[in-house]
Amino acid sequence: MTAMLNSAPLAITEPDAIRLEYPWRSQGGRMRSTGLFCSRRTVLALLVSSSVVSLSKGSTALADQTSQNRFGYEDVIGRAKALAERPFDAEAAAIPQELTKLSYDSYREIRFRRDRAFWRDGASDYRLLLFHLGFLHTKPVQVHIIKNGTAIPIPFTTGLFEYGKVPVPKQLSPSLGFAGFAVTTTLNDPNVQDELISFIGASYFRFLGRGHRYGLSARSLAIDVGGERPEEFPFFRALWLEEPSRDSTELTIYGLLDSRSVAGAFRYVVTPGKQTSVQVTATIMPRREIARLGVAPLTSMFLAGEGDLSRRTDFRPEIHDSDGLMFRIESGEWAWRPIHNPKALRISSFADRNLRGFGLMQRDRNFEHYQDLEARYHARPGYWIEPEGNWGDGRLELIEIPTDNEAFDNIVACWTPSTPLPAGKATVFSYRLSALSTTGALHPYGQVKNSFDGGDSLESSANGIGKKRFIIDFADGDLAFYLSDAKRVEVVASTTAGAILGTILDPNPITKGFRVIVDVNLPAGESTELRVFLKSRGRVLTEIWTNSWTVAAPDSIPKAVRND
């Protein structure tokens, strides 16, 4: 996994300036090179007789010669099918050694020139910028612009970049490729270009809504994440962007994905706004059966929250990009699972048919709870996924990886089919991915505002019985209505193992909600899943708070915990 490499935005000094964040960061809690493997045998030949300047002004001299009609998603599906029908090609296109030896600081010196942004001379509100290869990004991806239906590969030239104190590389091939790209638009101000979406590293991408700062990441596909086999990282061999017009309200991106186990074609339709959304269509073609295929995966960072006092590393009370997993099952129930930084790898599975929605959310938007002027964790978006069509039987998985450093993403959420996708056959998944600041509009029920875990205790007995107290704050919805008569509100608490010892319900006039205290016991060496919600007679008042708890066996430390 990669180290987190975020820089401050560029200064804004002109009306048409570009405010750019650099979205390099950790993914999944282990170091990973975000370079993309790109075989020279599978990349379209580049015709380099025309300059990038002419390309940005609309030249079609570099046209993709393999398509006679308008280039579109079906072309990408055809290429993915061709990849899937032959053995995986692991040949890597090497880049010059002077680029692989770039340090973190020297790589940060290299920036795309704002005055060379593609589409700058057009009438649209979008600008395309490219990321340079080097440092961790050592394997290239070919980037294309689709103009008037023709796919035009962008040749590399050092003239696109400012190198600062780094010597300008010599004799680099126009077919070198790039590490990825970012697109900016008038997201927050009609006169300022702010970063909207970026693709860099394997199949990762990130996007922003109005007022957001980069936090969690979306992935196009995950394979064997959290499994017994080493995780496999599908990557993009090529990316295409349709050139927007003056009246374009959407941006369309295509990706050709490949890895040892799967090939795929992806389409992303990006609609910027207060809640930027990405409509994703994924055509997956496995080369083999994949037991742990992660569809619509999200990855985030959680170091410490309000219930993790021991995890704090400095003056900041909380440090996280997301604070909970929110999901809606086929029956219509809404649930909230607080995220933790566990002591051992923990995988929680929620089986369901036709899952109706899930996401990693940053529900806490209070700056005082973070006190971080640079990272601005309170401004990080949540990503909410709404599947389209029936995804069938499967399970939503939350994977929590121990970490002691906020530089590493250690949280993954994804949906995994119960039955492995058949090898050699295309399967299509479609879903809508939205960047949200609040979850209040998703459902009408009261929501979990805080979640605290009390300390564990172990009673002395033959086998040992663990006891623990959980504290949950519910607010919003229609809870304020019941504050004057709390006796009408009932706590519904259940556990899959052990026993609920008792519950306490306290009205909270400050939050206009209720605080719930639940005491639980559990035999040593066992794990349990807890569920707590509020109701009034036959009416459900809140979403379901769910959490897991494991009591270690005497004189043992679990290497990993799995809750199904």
Coordinates of C-alpha atoms in Angstrom, one line a residue:
M1 CA 0.0 0.0 0.0
T2 CA 1.2 3.5 -0.6
A3 CA 2.2 6.1 2.0
M4 CA -0.1 9.1 2.2
L5 CA 1.2 12.0 0.2
N6 CA -1.1 14.9 0.3
S7 CA 0.0 18.5 -0.4
A8 CA -1.7 21.8 0.2
P9 CA -3.8 23.3 -2.6
L10 CA -2.1 25.6 -5.1
A11 CA -2.5 29.3 -4.4
I12 CA -5.3 31.1 -6.3
T13 CA -4.0 34.2 -8.0
E14 CA -6.2 34.5 -11.1
P15 CA -9.9 34.1 -12.0
D16 CA -9.3 31.0 -14.0
A17 CA -6.8 29.5 -11.7
I18 CA -6.7 25.8 -10.9
R19 CA -6.9 24.7 -7.3
L20 CA -5.4 21.2 -7.2
E21 CA -5.0 18.7 -4.4
Y22 CA -2.7 15.8 -4.9
P23 CA -4.6 12.6 -4.0
W24 CA -1.7 10.3 -3.2
R25 CA -2.4 8.4 -0.1
S26 CA -2.4 5.0 1.6
Q27 CA -4.7 2.2 0.6
G28 CA -5.7 -0.6 2.9
G29 CA -2.9 -0.4 5.6
R30 CA 0.1 -1.9 3.7
M31 CA 2.6 -0.3 1.4
R32 CA 1.6 -0.6 -2.2
S33 CA 3.1 0.9 -5.4
T34 CA 0.4 2.8 -7.2
G35 CA 2.1 2.5 -10.6
L36 CA 0.1 0.8 -13.3
F37 CA 1.4 -2.2 -15.1
C38 CA 1.1 -1.5 -18.8
S39 CA 2.4 -3.9 -21.4
R40 CA 3.8 -2.5 -24.6
R41 CA 2.1 -5.3 -26.5
T42 CA -1.3 -4.3 -25.2
V43 CA -1.0 -0.5 -25.5
L44 CA -2.1 1.2 -28.8
A45 CA 0.7 2.6 -30.8
L46 CA 1.1 6.3 -30.5
L47 CA 1.5 8.5 -33.5
V48 CA 3.8 11.2 -32.2
S49 CA 4.1 13.6 -35.2
S50 CA 1.7 16.1 -33.7
S51 CA 2.3 18.2 -30.6
V52 CA 0.3 18.2 -27.4
V53 CA -0.6 21.8 -28.2
S54 CA -2.4 20.8 -31.3
L55 CA -4.2 18.0 -29.4
S56 CA -5.5 20.4 -26.8
K57 CA -6.9 22.5 -29.6
G58 CA -8.6 19.6 -31.2
S59 CA -6.2 17.9 -33.6
T60 CA -7.2 14.4 -34.6
A61 CA -3.8 13.4 -36.0
L62 CA -3.3 11.0 -33.1
A63 CA -6.6 9.2 -33.7
D64 CA -7.1 5.7 -32.4
Q65 CA -7.0 3.8 -35.7
T66 CA -8.7 0.7 -34.4
S67 CA -12.2 2.1 -34.3
Q68 CA -14.1 3.0 -37.5
N69 CA -17.1 4.5 -35.6
R70 CA -17.6 6.7 -32.6
F71 CA -15.5 5.4 -29.8
G72 CA -17.5 4.5 -26.7
Y73 CA -18.1 2.0 -24.0
E74 CA -18.7 -0.9 -26.3
D75 CA -15.2 -0.5 -27.7
V76 CA -13.7 -0.7 -24.2
I77 CA -15.8 -3.9 -23.5
G78 CA -14.4 -5.4 -26.7
R79 CA -10.9 -4.8 -25.6
A80 CA -11.6 -6.2 -22.1
K81 CA -13.1 -9.3 -23.7
A82 CA -9.9 -9.7 -25.8
L83 CA -7.7 -9.4 -22.7
A84 CA -9.8 -11.9 -20.8
E85 CA -9.5 -14.5 -23.6
R86 CA -5.8 -14.6 -23.4
P87 CA -3.3 -15.2 -20.5
F88 CA -2.5 -12.2 -18.4
D89 CA 0.4 -10.2 -19.8
A90 CA 2.6 -9.1 -16.8
E91 CA 5.2 -7.4 -18.9
A92 CA 5.8 -4.0 -17.5
A93 CA 6.8 -1.0 -19.5
A94 CA 9.9 0.2 -17.7
I95 CA 10.4 3.9 -17.1
P96 CA 13.8 5.7 -16.9
Q97 CA 15.8 5.1 -13.8
E98 CA 16.0 8.8 -13.1
L99 CA 12.2 8.8 -12.5
T100 CA 12.2 5.7 -10.3
K101 CA 14.8 7.3 -8.1
L102 CA 12.7 10.4 -7.4
S103 CA 12.2 10.9 -3.6
Y104 CA 8.9 12.0 -2.1
D105 CA 10.1 15.6 -1.9
S106 CA 11.6 15.7 -5.4
Y107 CA 8.4 14.2 -6.9
R108 CA 6.4 16.9 -5.2
E109 CA 8.5 19.4 -7.2
I110 CA 6.9 18.2 -10.4
R111 CA 3.6 19.8 -11.2
F112 CA 1.4 20.0 -14.2
R113 CA 1.5 23.4 -15.8
R114 CA -1.8 25.1 -15.4
D115 CA -1.4 27.0 -18.6
R116 CA -1.2 23.7 -20.5
A117 CA -4.4 22.2 -19.1
F118 CA -6.5 20.4 -21.8
W119 CA -9.8 22.0 -22.7
R120 CA -8.6 25.4 -21.3
D121 CA -9.2 27.0 -24.7
G122 CA -12.6 25.5 -25.1
A123 CA -15.9 26.8 -23.7
S124 CA -16.6 24.1 -21.1
D125 CA -16.1 24.4 -17.4
Y126 CA -13.7 21.4 -17.2
R127 CA -9.9 21.2 -17.3
L128 CA -7.8 18.1 -17.7
L129 CA -4.4 17.8 -15.9
L130 CA -2.0 14.9 -15.9
F131 CA 0.2 13.3 -13.2
H132 CA 3.9 12.6 -14.0
L133 CA 5.4 9.2 -13.6
G134 CA 8.0 8.7 -10.9
F135 CA 8.6 7.9 -7.2
L136 CA 5.9 5.3 -6.3
H137 CA 4.2 5.8 -9.7
T138 CA 6.5 3.8 -11.9
K139 CA 4.2 2.0 -14.3
P140 CA 2.4 4.1 -16.9
V141 CA -1.2 4.3 -18.0
Q142 CA -2.1 5.6 -21.5
V143 CA -4.6 8.5 -21.3
H144 CA -6.9 9.4 -24.2
I145 CA -9.2 12.2 -25.1
I146 CA -12.3 11.3 -27.2
K147 CA -13.0 14.2 -29.5
N148 CA -15.9 14.1 -32.0
G149 CA -16.1 10.3 -31.4
T150 CA -12.4 9.7 -32.1
A151 CA -10.1 8.4 -29.3
I152 CA -6.8 10.4 -29.3
P153 CA -3.9 9.2 -27.1
I154 CA -2.0 12.0 -25.3
P155 CA 1.7 11.8 -26.0
F156 CA 4.1 12.6 -23.1
T157 CA 6.2 15.7 -23.2
T158 CA 8.2 17.5 -20.5
G159 CA 6.6 20.7 -21.7
L160 CA 3.5 19.8 -19.8
F161 CA 5.2 20.0 -16.4
E162 CA 7.1 22.3 -14.1
Y163 CA 10.1 20.5 -12.5
G164 CA 11.1 23.0 -9.9
K165 CA 14.5 22.0 -8.4
V166 CA 14.4 18.7 -10.2
P167 CA 16.5 18.5 -13.4
V168 CA 14.3 18.2 -16.5
P169 CA 14.5 14.6 -17.8
K170 CA 16.0 14.1 -21.2
Q171 CA 15.0 11.9 -24.1
L172 CA 11.8 10.6 -22.7
S173 CA 9.6 8.9 -25.3
P174 CA 6.2 10.4 -26.3
S175 CA 4.8 7.0 -25.6
L176 CA 5.9 7.0 -22.0
G177 CA 2.4 7.5 -20.6
F178 CA 1.3 9.1 -17.3
A179 CA 0.6 8.1 -13.7
G180 CA -3.0 9.2 -14.0
F181 CA -5.0 12.4 -14.3
A182 CA -7.2 14.9 -12.5
V183 CA -10.1 16.9 -13.8
T184 CA -11.0 20.3 -12.3
T185 CA -14.2 22.4 -12.7
T186 CA -16.0 25.3 -11.2
L187 CA -17.1 23.2 -8.2
N188 CA -17.1 25.8 -5.4
D189 CA -16.9 29.1 -7.3
P190 CA -18.0 30.0 -10.9
N191 CA -14.6 31.7 -11.3
V192 CA -12.3 29.2 -9.7
Q193 CA -11.2 25.7 -11.0
D194 CA -11.3 23.2 -8.1
E195 CA -10.4 19.6 -8.4
L196 CA -13.4 17.4 -9.1
I197 CA -12.0 13.8 -9.6
S198 CA -8.7 12.1 -10.0
F199 CA -7.5 8.6 -11.1
I200 CA -4.1 7.6 -9.9
G201 CA -2.8 4.2 -8.8
A202 CA -4.2 0.8 -9.7
S203 CA -8.0 1.2 -10.0
Y204 CA -8.4 3.9 -7.3
F205 CA -10.2 7.2 -7.9
R206 CA -11.4 10.0 -5.6
F207 CA -13.9 12.7 -6.2
L208 CA -15.2 15.7 -4.3
G209 CA -18.5 17.5 -3.6
R210 CA -18.9 21.1 -2.8
G211 CA -16.8 22.2 0.2
H212 CA -15.1 18.8 0.5
R213 CA -11.4 17.9 1.1
Y214 CA -9.9 14.6 -0.1
G215 CA -10.3 11.7 2.4
L216 CA -11.5 8.2 1.5
S217 CA -11.0 6.6 -1.9
A218 CA -13.2 4.5 -4.2
R219 CA -11.8 1.5 -6.0
S220 CA -13.1 0.0 -9.2
L221 CA -12.6 -3.6 -8.1
A222 CA -10.9 -5.5 -5.2
I223 CA -9.7 -9.1 -5.2
D224 CA -8.9 -11.1 -2.1
V225 CA -8.9 -8.1 0.2
G226 CA -8.7 -9.4 3.8
G227 CA -8.5 -13.0 2.6
E228 CA -5.9 -15.7 3.1
R229 CA -4.4 -15.2 -0.4
P230 CA -2.3 -12.1 -1.0
E231 CA -4.4 -9.3 -2.2
E232 CA -4.5 -8.7 -6.0
F233 CA -4.7 -5.2 -7.3
P234 CA -6.4 -4.8 -10.7
F235 CA -5.1 -1.8 -12.6
F236 CA -6.0 0.4 -15.6
R237 CA -4.1 -0.2 -18.8
A238 CA -5.8 2.8 -20.5
L239 CA -8.2 5.6 -19.6
W240 CA -10.4 7.7 -21.9
L241 CA -12.2 11.0 -21.3
E242 CA -14.9 12.4 -23.5
E243 CA -14.1 16.0 -24.3
P244 CA -16.9 18.1 -22.7
S245 CA -18.8 20.8 -24.6
R246 CA -19.9 24.3 -23.5
D247 CA -23.2 22.9 -22.2
S248 CA -21.8 19.7 -20.7
T249 CA -23.1 19.1 -17.2
E250 CA -21.5 15.6 -17.0
L251 CA -18.1 14.2 -17.6
T252 CA -17.7 10.7 -19.0
I253 CA -14.6 8.5 -18.4
Y254 CA -13.8 5.0 -19.5
G255 CA -11.3 2.6 -18.1
L256 CA -9.8 -0.7 -19.4
L257 CA -8.9 -2.8 -16.3
D258 CA -6.7 -5.8 -16.1
S259 CA -5.1 -8.2 -13.6
R260 CA -4.0 -11.7 -13.3
S261 CA -7.5 -12.9 -12.4
V262 CA -9.8 -10.6 -14.3
A263 CA -10.3 -8.1 -17.1
G264 CA -12.9 -5.4 -17.2
A265 CA -14.5 -2.4 -18.8
F266 CA -15.7 0.6 -16.7
R267 CA -17.7 3.7 -17.4
Y268 CA -17.9 6.6 -15.0
V269 CA -20.4 9.4 -15.6
V270 CA -19.5 12.3 -13.2
T271 CA -22.0 14.9 -12.3
P272 CA -20.5 17.7 -10.2
G273 CA -22.4 19.7 -7.5
K274 CA -23.1 20.0 -3.9
Q275 CA -23.3 16.2 -3.8
T276 CA -21.1 15.1 -6.7
S277 CA -22.2 11.7 -8.0
V278 CA -20.5 9.1 -10.2
Q279 CA -22.7 6.7 -12.2
V280 CA -20.6 3.5 -12.5
T281 CA -21.1 0.6 -14.9
A282 CA -18.7 -2.3 -14.6
T283 CA -18.4 -5.2 -17.0
I284 CA -16.3 -7.9 -15.2
M285 CA -14.8 -10.8 -17.1
P286 CA -12.9 -13.2 -14.7
R287 CA -10.2 -15.4 -16.0
R288 CA -10.8 -17.7 -13.0
E289 CA -13.3 -18.1 -10.2
I290 CA -12.6 -15.5 -7.5
A291 CA -14.0 -16.4 -4.1
R292 CA -13.4 -12.9 -2.6
L293 CA -14.4 -10.4 -5.3
G294 CA -15.0 -7.0 -3.9
V295 CA -17.6 -5.0 -5.9
A296 CA -17.8 -1.2 -5.4
P297 CA -15.0 -1.2 -2.9
L298 CA -14.3 1.8 -0.7
T299 CA -11.2 2.4 1.4
S300 CA -10.6 4.8 4.2
M301 CA -8.5 5.6 7.3
F302 CA -9.5 5.4 11.0
L303 CA -6.9 5.9 13.7
A304 CA -8.9 7.2 16.6
G305 CA -12.4 8.3 17.4
E306 CA -14.5 9.3 20.4
G307 CA -14.5 5.7 21.7
D308 CA -10.7 5.1 21.1
L309 CA -8.9 7.1 23.8
S310 CA -5.9 4.7 23.8
R311 CA -5.4 5.2 20.1
R312 CA -4.7 9.0 20.2
T313 CA -1.2 10.0 19.3
D314 CA -1.2 13.7 20.0
F315 CA -3.5 16.6 21.0
R316 CA -6.1 15.8 18.4
P317 CA -9.2 14.1 19.9
E318 CA -10.2 12.2 16.7
I319 CA -8.3 11.2 13.6
H320 CA -10.2 9.6 10.8
D321 CA -11.5 10.0 7.3
S322 CA -14.7 8.0 8.0
D323 CA -16.4 7.1 11.3
G324 CA -19.0 4.5 10.3
L325 CA -20.4 2.0 7.8
M326 CA -23.9 2.8 6.9
F327 CA -26.1 0.4 5.0
R328 CA -29.6 -0.5 4.0
I329 CA -30.7 -4.1 3.5
E330 CA -33.5 -5.5 1.2
S331 CA -36.1 -5.4 4.0
G332 CA -35.6 -1.6 4.3
E333 CA -33.8 -1.6 7.6
W334 CA -31.1 1.0 8.0
A335 CA -28.0 0.3 10.1
W336 CA -25.0 2.1 11.4
R337 CA -21.7 0.3 12.3
P338 CA -19.1 2.4 14.1
I339 CA -15.6 2.0 12.7
H340 CA -12.8 0.9 15.0
N341 CA -9.0 0.7 14.9
P342 CA -8.8 -2.9 16.2
K343 CA -6.0 -4.7 17.9
A344 CA -6.2 -7.5 15.4
L345 CA -7.5 -7.8 11.9
R346 CA -11.3 -7.8 12.0
I347 CA -13.7 -8.8 9.2
S348 CA -17.4 -8.3 9.7
S349 CA -19.9 -9.7 7.2
F350 CA -23.5 -8.8 6.7
A351 CA -25.3 -11.3 4.5
D352 CA -28.2 -10.0 2.4
R353 CA -29.9 -10.4 -0.9
N354 CA -30.3 -7.4 -3.1
L355 CA -28.5 -4.9 -0.9
R356 CA -30.1 -1.5 -1.3
G357 CA -27.2 0.8 -0.3
F358 CA -24.0 1.1 1.7
G359 CA -21.2 3.6 2.3
L360 CA -18.3 4.7 4.5
M361 CA -19.5 8.0 6.0
Q362 CA -17.9 10.9 7.9
R363 CA -20.9 11.7 10.0
D364 CA -19.1 13.9 12.6
R365 CA -18.6 17.3 11.0
N366 CA -17.6 19.2 14.1
F367 CA -14.1 20.8 13.8
E368 CA -13.7 20.8 17.6
H369 CA -13.8 17.1 17.6
Y370 CA -10.7 17.0 15.3
Q371 CA -8.8 20.2 15.9
D372 CA -6.8 19.7 12.7
L373 CA -6.3 22.9 10.7
E374 CA -4.3 21.1 8.0
A375 CA -6.0 17.8 7.4
R376 CA -9.5 19.2 8.0
Y377 CA -11.0 15.9 8.8
H378 CA -14.4 17.5 9.5
A379 CA -14.6 18.4 5.7
R380 CA -13.9 14.9 4.4
P381 CA -16.8 13.4 2.4
G382 CA -18.6 10.2 2.9
Y383 CA -19.3 7.9 -0.2
W384 CA -22.7 6.4 -0.5
I385 CA -23.4 3.6 -3.0
E386 CA -26.8 2.7 -4.4
P387 CA -26.8 -0.5 -6.4
E388 CA -28.9 -0.6 -9.5
G389 CA -30.8 -3.8 -10.5
N390 CA -30.6 -6.9 -8.4
W391 CA -27.1 -7.9 -7.3
G392 CA -28.4 -11.1 -5.9
D393 CA -27.2 -13.0 -2.9
G394 CA -24.0 -11.7 -1.3
R395 CA -22.5 -10.1 1.7
L396 CA -21.4 -6.6 2.7
E397 CA -18.0 -6.8 4.3
L398 CA -16.2 -4.4 6.6
I399 CA -12.5 -5.0 6.9
E400 CA -10.7 -3.2 9.8
I401 CA -6.9 -3.4 9.9
P402 CA -4.9 -2.3 12.9
T403 CA -2.7 0.8 12.4
D404 CA -0.7 3.2 14.5
N405 CA -0.3 5.8 11.8
E406 CA -2.8 8.0 10.0
A407 CA -0.6 7.7 6.8
F408 CA -2.2 4.3 6.1
D409 CA -5.7 3.5 5.0
N410 CA -6.8 0.6 7.1
I411 CA -10.6 0.4 6.4
V412 CA -12.2 -1.4 3.5
A413 CA -15.9 -1.9 2.7
C414 CA -17.2 -3.8 -0.3
W415 CA -19.9 -6.2 -1.5
T416 CA -19.0 -9.8 -2.4
P417 CA -21.3 -12.2 -4.4
S418 CA -22.1 -15.4 -2.6
T419 CA -21.4 -17.4 -5.7
P420 CA -18.1 -16.7 -7.6
L421 CA -18.6 -15.1 -11.0
P422 CA -18.2 -17.7 -13.7
A423 CA -14.8 -17.6 -15.5
G424 CA -15.0 -16.4 -19.1
K425 CA -18.4 -14.8 -18.8
A426 CA -19.2 -11.1 -18.5
T427 CA -21.1 -9.9 -15.5
V428 CA -22.4 -6.3 -15.3
F429 CA -22.7 -4.3 -12.1
S430 CA -24.2 -0.8 -12.1
Y431 CA -24.4 1.6 -9.2
R432 CA -24.5 5.3 -8.2
L433 CA -21.8 6.7 -6.0
S434 CA -22.4 10.0 -4.2
A435 CA -20.1 12.3 -2.1
L436 CA -22.1 13.4 0.9
S437 CA -21.5 15.8 3.8
T438 CA -24.5 14.5 5.9
T439 CA -26.5 11.3 6.0
G440 CA -29.6 13.1 7.4
A441 CA -31.5 13.0 4.1
L442 CA -31.0 9.3 3.4
H443 CA -33.7 8.2 5.8
P444 CA -36.3 9.7 8.3
Y445 CA -35.1 7.9 11.4
G446 CA -33.0 9.0 14.4
Q447 CA -29.3 8.5 13.8
V448 CA -26.3 7.4 15.8
K449 CA -24.4 10.5 16.8
N450 CA -21.9 9.0 19.2
S451 CA -20.8 5.6 20.2
F452 CA -18.6 4.7 23.2
D453 CA -17.2 1.4 24.4
G454 CA -16.7 1.0 28.1
G455 CA -13.7 -0.9 29.5
D456 CA -13.7 -4.7 29.4
S457 CA -13.7 -6.7 32.6
L458 CA -13.2 -10.5 33.2
E459 CA -14.9 -12.1 36.1
S460 CA -13.0 -14.9 37.9
S461 CA -14.7 -18.2 37.2
A462 CA -13.9 -21.6 35.6
N463 CA -14.0 -20.2 32.0
G464 CA -14.1 -16.5 32.6
I465 CA -17.0 -14.2 31.6
G466 CA -16.4 -10.8 29.9
K467 CA -18.5 -7.8 30.8
K468 CA -18.8 -4.6 28.8
R469 CA -20.8 -1.4 28.7
F470 CA -21.8 0.3 25.4
I471 CA -23.1 3.8 25.2
I472 CA -25.0 5.1 22.1
D473 CA -26.3 8.6 21.5
F474 CA -29.3 8.7 19.1
A475 CA -30.6 12.1 17.8
D476 CA -32.7 13.6 15.0
G477 CA -35.6 12.0 13.2
D478 CA -38.7 12.3 15.4
L479 CA -36.9 11.7 18.7
A480 CA -37.4 15.3 20.0
F481 CA -41.2 14.6 20.0
Y482 CA -40.7 11.9 22.7
L483 CA -38.5 13.9 25.1
S484 CA -41.5 15.0 27.2
D485 CA -42.6 11.4 27.7
A486 CA -39.6 9.1 27.6
K487 CA -41.6 6.2 29.0
R488 CA -43.1 5.8 25.5
V489 CA -39.6 5.0 24.1
E490 CA -38.3 1.4 24.3
V491 CA -34.8 0.1 23.9
V492 CA -34.5 -3.0 21.7
A493 CA -31.2 -4.7 22.3
S494 CA -30.1 -8.2 21.2
T495 CA -26.9 -10.2 21.0
T496 CA -25.9 -13.3 19.1
A497 CA -23.9 -14.7 22.0
G498 CA -23.7 -14.0 25.7
A499 CA -26.5 -12.0 27.3
I500 CA -27.9 -8.5 27.6
L501 CA -27.6 -7.7 31.3
G502 CA -29.6 -4.5 31.2
T503 CA -30.4 -1.3 29.4
I504 CA -30.7 2.4 30.5
L505 CA -32.5 5.1 28.5
D506 CA -31.7 8.7 29.3
P507 CA -33.4 11.7 27.5
N508 CA -30.8 14.1 26.2
P509 CA -32.2 17.6 25.8
I510 CA -28.9 19.0 24.6
T511 CA -29.0 16.8 21.4
K512 CA -32.8 16.5 21.5
G513 CA -32.4 12.8 21.5
F514 CA -31.7 9.9 23.8
R515 CA -28.6 8.2 25.3
V516 CA -28.8 4.4 25.6
I517 CA -26.6 2.3 27.9
V518 CA -26.3 -1.4 27.3
D519 CA -24.5 -3.9 29.5
V520 CA -23.5 -7.2 28.0
N521 CA -21.7 -10.3 29.1
L522 CA -19.9 -12.9 27.0
P523 CA -17.9 -16.1 27.7
A524 CA -14.2 -15.8 27.2
G525 CA -13.1 -16.9 23.7
E526 CA -16.3 -16.0 22.1
S527 CA -17.5 -13.2 19.7
T528 CA -20.9 -11.6 19.4
E529 CA -22.8 -9.2 17.2
L530 CA -24.9 -6.6 19.0
R531 CA -28.0 -4.7 17.7
V532 CA -29.6 -1.7 19.4
F533 CA -32.4 0.6 18.3
L534 CA -35.3 2.6 19.7
K535 CA -39.0 2.1 19.1
S536 CA -42.3 3.5 20.4
R537 CA -44.9 0.7 20.6
G538 CA -45.0 -0.5 17.0
R539 CA -43.1 2.3 15.5
V540 CA -39.4 2.1 14.8
L541 CA -37.7 5.5 15.7
T542 CA -34.0 5.0 14.9
E543 CA -31.6 3.2 12.6
I544 CA -30.0 0.1 14.0
W545 CA -26.7 0.5 15.9
T546 CA -24.6 -2.6 15.4
N547 CA -21.3 -3.6 16.8
S548 CA -19.1 -6.6 17.4
W549 CA -17.3 -7.6 20.6
T550 CA -14.8 -10.4 21.2
V551 CA -13.6 -11.6 24.6
A552 CA -10.1 -13.2 24.3
A553 CA -9.7 -16.7 25.7
P554 CA -7.7 -16.7 28.9
D555 CA -3.9 -16.2 28.3
S556 CA -4.4 -15.8 24.5
I557 CA -4.3 -13.0 22.0
P558 CA -6.4 -13.4 18.8
K559 CA -4.5 -13.0 15.6
A560 CA -7.6 -12.1 13.7
V561 CA -11.3 -11.8 14.5
R562 CA -14.1 -12.7 12.0
N563 CA -17.7 -11.8 12.6
D564 CA -20.2 -13.2 10.2

